[in-house]
PDB file of C-alpha atoms in Angstrom:
ATOM      1  CA  MET A   1     -96.261  -7.583 -74.579  1.00 41.00           C
ATOM      2  CA  ALA A   2     -99.336  -5.599 -73.564  1.00 54.00           C
ATOM      3  CA  GLU A   3    -100.188  -2.536 -75.589  1.00 70.00           C
ATOM      4  CA  LYS A   4    -100.318   0.800 -73.793  1.00 84.00           C
ATOM      5  CA  ILE A   5    -103.012   3.322 -74.553  1.00 91.00           C
ATOM      6  CA  GLN A   6    -102.288   7.015 -74.851  1.00 91.00           C
ATOM      7  CA  ILE A   7    -103.553   9.056 -71.881  1.00 95.00           C
ATOM      8  CA  ARG A   8    -102.903  12.808 -71.769  1.00 96.00           C
ATOM      9  CA  GLU A   9    -103.255  14.732 -68.525  1.00 96.00           C
ATOM     10  CA  THR A  10    -104.383  18.370 -68.377  1.00 95.00           C
ATOM     11  CA  PRO A  11    -104.889  20.668 -65.355  1.00 95.00           C
ATOM     12  CA  ASP A  12    -108.652  20.045 -65.407  1.00 96.00           C
ATOM     13  CA  GLY A  13    -108.821  16.381 -66.446  1.00 97.00           C
ATOM     14  CA  PHE A  14    -107.402  13.895 -68.912  1.00 98.00           C
ATOM     15  CA  SER A  15    -108.073  12.503 -72.355  1.00 98.00           C
ATOM     16  CA  PHE A  16    -107.590   9.095 -73.906  1.00 97.00           C
ATOM     17  CA  LYS A  17    -108.088   7.536 -77.310  1.00 97.00           C
ATOM     18  CA  VAL A  18    -110.956   5.151 -77.969  1.00 97.00           C
ATOM     19  CA  ARG A  19    -111.701   2.820 -80.873  1.00 97.00           C
ATOM     20  CA  ALA A  20    -115.512   2.565 -80.941  1.00 96.00           C
ATOM     21  CA  VAL A  21    -117.291  -0.506 -82.284  1.00 96.00           C
ATOM     22  CA  PRO A  22    -120.986   0.446 -82.641  1.00 96.00           C
ATOM     23  CA  ARG A  23    -123.922  -1.944 -83.059  1.00 96.00           C
ATOM     24  CA  SER A  24    -122.333  -4.620 -80.869  1.00 97.00           C
ATOM     25  CA  SER A  25    -124.322  -7.207 -78.952  1.00 97.00           C
ATOM     26  CA  LYS A  26    -123.377  -5.613 -75.611  1.00 97.00           C
ATOM     27  CA  ASN A  27    -121.406  -2.732 -74.129  1.00 97.00           C
ATOM     28  CA  GLN A  28    -117.925  -3.901 -73.164  1.00 97.00           C
ATOM     29  CA  VAL A  29    -114.252  -2.978 -73.009  1.00 96.00           C
ATOM     30  CA  CYS A  30    -112.075  -5.164 -75.245  1.00 94.00           C
ATOM     31  CA  GLY A  31    -108.626  -4.015 -74.119  1.00 93.00           C
ATOM     32  CA  ALA A  32    -106.119  -1.991 -76.094  1.00 94.00           C
ATOM     33  CA  GLN A  33    -105.960  -1.648 -79.856  1.00 93.00           C
ATOM     34  CA  GLY A  34    -102.825   0.282 -80.682  1.00 92.00           C
ATOM     35  CA  GLU A  35    -102.844   3.444 -78.556  1.00 94.00           C
ATOM     36  CA  ALA A  36    -106.625   3.312 -78.085  1.00 96.00           C
ATOM     37  CA  LEU A  37    -108.988   1.569 -75.699  1.00 96.00           C
ATOM     38  CA  LYS A  38    -111.351  -0.586 -77.770  1.00 96.00           C
ATOM     39  CA  ILE A  39    -114.949  -0.234 -76.571  1.00 97.00           C
ATOM     40  CA  LYS A  40    -117.935  -2.065 -78.043  1.00 97.00           C
ATOM     41  CA  ILE A  41    -121.308  -0.352 -77.698  1.00 97.00           C
ATOM     42  CA  THR A  42    -124.813  -1.405 -78.669  1.00 97.00           C
ATOM     43  CA  ALA A  43    -125.881   1.983 -80.044  1.00 96.00           C
ATOM     44  CA  PRO A  44    -125.780   2.627 -83.799  1.00 95.00           C
ATOM     45  CA  PRO A  45    -123.581   5.408 -85.209  1.00 93.00           C
ATOM     46  CA  VAL A  46    -126.612   7.540 -86.060  1.00 93.00           C
ATOM     47  CA  GLU A  47    -127.284  11.132 -84.937  1.00 92.00           C
ATOM     48  CA  GLY A  48    -124.732  10.997 -82.120  1.00 92.00           C
ATOM     49  CA  ALA A  49    -126.278   7.950 -80.431  1.00 95.00           C
ATOM     50  CA  ALA A  50    -122.985   6.050 -80.383  1.00 95.00           C
ATOM     51  CA  ASN A  51    -121.100   9.072 -79.016  1.00 97.00           C
ATOM     52  CA  GLN A  52    -123.619   9.510 -76.225  1.00 97.00           C
ATOM     53  CA  ALA A  53    -123.560   5.783 -75.428  1.00 97.00           C
ATOM     54  CA  ILE A  54    -119.768   5.614 -75.316  1.00 97.00           C
ATOM     55  CA  CYS A  55    -119.595   8.632 -72.981  1.00 98.00           C
ATOM     56  CA  GLU A  56    -122.252   7.139 -70.700  1.00 98.00           C
ATOM     57  CA  PHE A  57    -120.501   3.754 -70.687  1.00 98.00           C
ATOM     58  CA  ALA A  58    -117.104   5.340 -69.916  1.00 97.00           C
ATOM     59  CA  ALA A  59    -118.690   7.354 -67.083  1.00 98.00           C
ATOM     60  CA  LYS A  60    -120.181   4.161 -65.653  1.00 97.00           C
ATOM     61  CA  LEU A  61    -116.826   2.342 -65.875  1.00 96.00           C
ATOM     62  CA  LEU A  62    -115.058   5.199 -64.100  1.00 97.00           C
ATOM     63  CA  ASP A  63    -117.904   5.828 -61.640  1.00 97.00           C
ATOM     64  CA  VAL A  64    -118.156   9.529 -62.518  1.00 97.00           C
ATOM     65  CA  ALA A  65    -121.080  11.710 -63.591  1.00 97.00           C
ATOM     66  CA  LYS A  66    -122.066  11.414 -67.266  1.00 97.00           C
ATOM     67  CA  SER A  67    -121.643  15.168 -67.651  1.00 97.00           C
ATOM     68  CA  ARG A  68    -117.904  14.839 -66.909  1.00 98.00           C
ATOM     69  CA  VAL A  69    -117.170  12.651 -69.969  1.00 98.00           C
ATOM     70  CA  SER A  70    -117.263  14.105 -73.484  1.00 98.00           C
ATOM     71  CA  VAL A  71    -116.012  13.412 -77.001  1.00 98.00           C
ATOM     72  CA  ALA A  72    -113.095  15.810 -77.508  1.00 97.00           C
ATOM     73  CA  SER A  73    -112.449  14.766 -81.107  1.00 97.00           C
ATOM     74  CA  GLY A  74    -113.585  12.191 -83.639  1.00 96.00           C
ATOM     75  CA  ALA A  75    -117.336  12.660 -83.226  1.00 95.00           C
ATOM     76  CA  SER A  76    -117.983  11.239 -86.706  1.00 94.00           C
ATOM     77  CA  SER A  77    -115.232   8.604 -86.610  1.00 95.00           C
ATOM     78  CA  LYS A  78    -114.682   5.237 -84.932  1.00 95.00           C
ATOM     79  CA  ASP A  79    -111.406   6.660 -83.619  1.00 97.00           C
ATOM     80  CA  LYS A  80    -112.270   9.146 -80.880  1.00 97.00           C
ATOM     81  CA  THR A  81    -110.645  11.024 -78.060  1.00 98.00           C
ATOM     82  CA  LEU A  82    -112.661  11.149 -74.845  1.00 98.00           C
ATOM     83  CA  PHE A  83    -112.099  13.835 -72.225  1.00 98.00           C
ATOM     84  CA  VAL A  84    -112.821  13.210 -68.542  1.00 98.00           C
ATOM     85  CA  GLU A  85    -113.146  16.307 -66.380  1.00 98.00           C
ATOM     86  CA  GLU A  86    -111.438  15.862 -62.992  1.00 97.00           C
ATOM     87  CA  PRO A  87    -109.811  18.932 -61.403  1.00 96.00           C
ATOM     88  CA  ASP A  88    -108.516  17.071 -58.300  1.00 96.00           C
ATOM     89  CA  PRO A  89    -105.002  15.708 -59.047  1.00 96.00           C
ATOM     90  CA  ALA A  90    -105.291  12.653 -56.755  1.00 96.00           C
ATOM     91  CA  SER A  91    -108.671  11.624 -58.171  1.00 96.00           C
ATOM     92  CA  ARG A  92    -107.450  12.284 -61.719  1.00 96.00           C
ATOM     93  CA  LYS A  93    -104.451   9.979 -61.184  1.00 96.00           C
ATOM     94  CA  ALA A  94    -106.703   7.207 -59.822  1.00 97.00           C
ATOM     95  CA  LEU A  95    -109.046   7.480 -62.824  1.00 96.00           C
ATOM     96  CA  MET A  96    -106.116   7.432 -65.256  1.00 96.00           C
ATOM     97  CA  GLU A  97    -104.800   4.263 -63.588  1.00 95.00           C
ATOM     98  CA  LYS A  98    -108.250   2.715 -63.913  1.00 95.00           C
ATOM     99  CA  ILE A  99    -108.277   3.413 -67.675  1.00 95.00           C
ATOM    100  CA  ALA A 100    -104.780   1.935 -68.022  1.00 92.00           C
ATOM    101  CA  GLY A 101    -106.027  -1.153 -66.161  1.00 92.00           C
ATOM    102  CA  PHE A 102    -108.880  -1.643 -68.639  1.00 89.00           C
ATOM    103  CA  ALA A 103    -106.352  -1.533 -71.475  1.00 86.00           C
ATOM    104  CA  ALA A 104    -104.227  -4.203 -69.822  1.00 83.00           C
ATOM    105  CA  GLY A 105    -107.208  -6.537 -69.728  1.00 72.00           C
TER     106      GLY A 105
END
């Protein structure tokens, strides 16, 4: 049975849990790990480099501007919550489905 990640919708966007794996050989999504989307990134967890890299990678995956993805919580942890700003309900739903698809593999 496929695991399902936790995605929370708000009026101005949505958030989802991420399990970050810094210092990986390449940036990639590895599916779900519990309620989180496991993402490997090449950046080290030093001075916010991994946080910036994971936001940029998530923005690229979702095809949104980098400025619309931020770390909502867990800045100094491997377990993070990312927030994606998207005020349009139809676009927000499409992006949430895209995230759920990455978790399914």
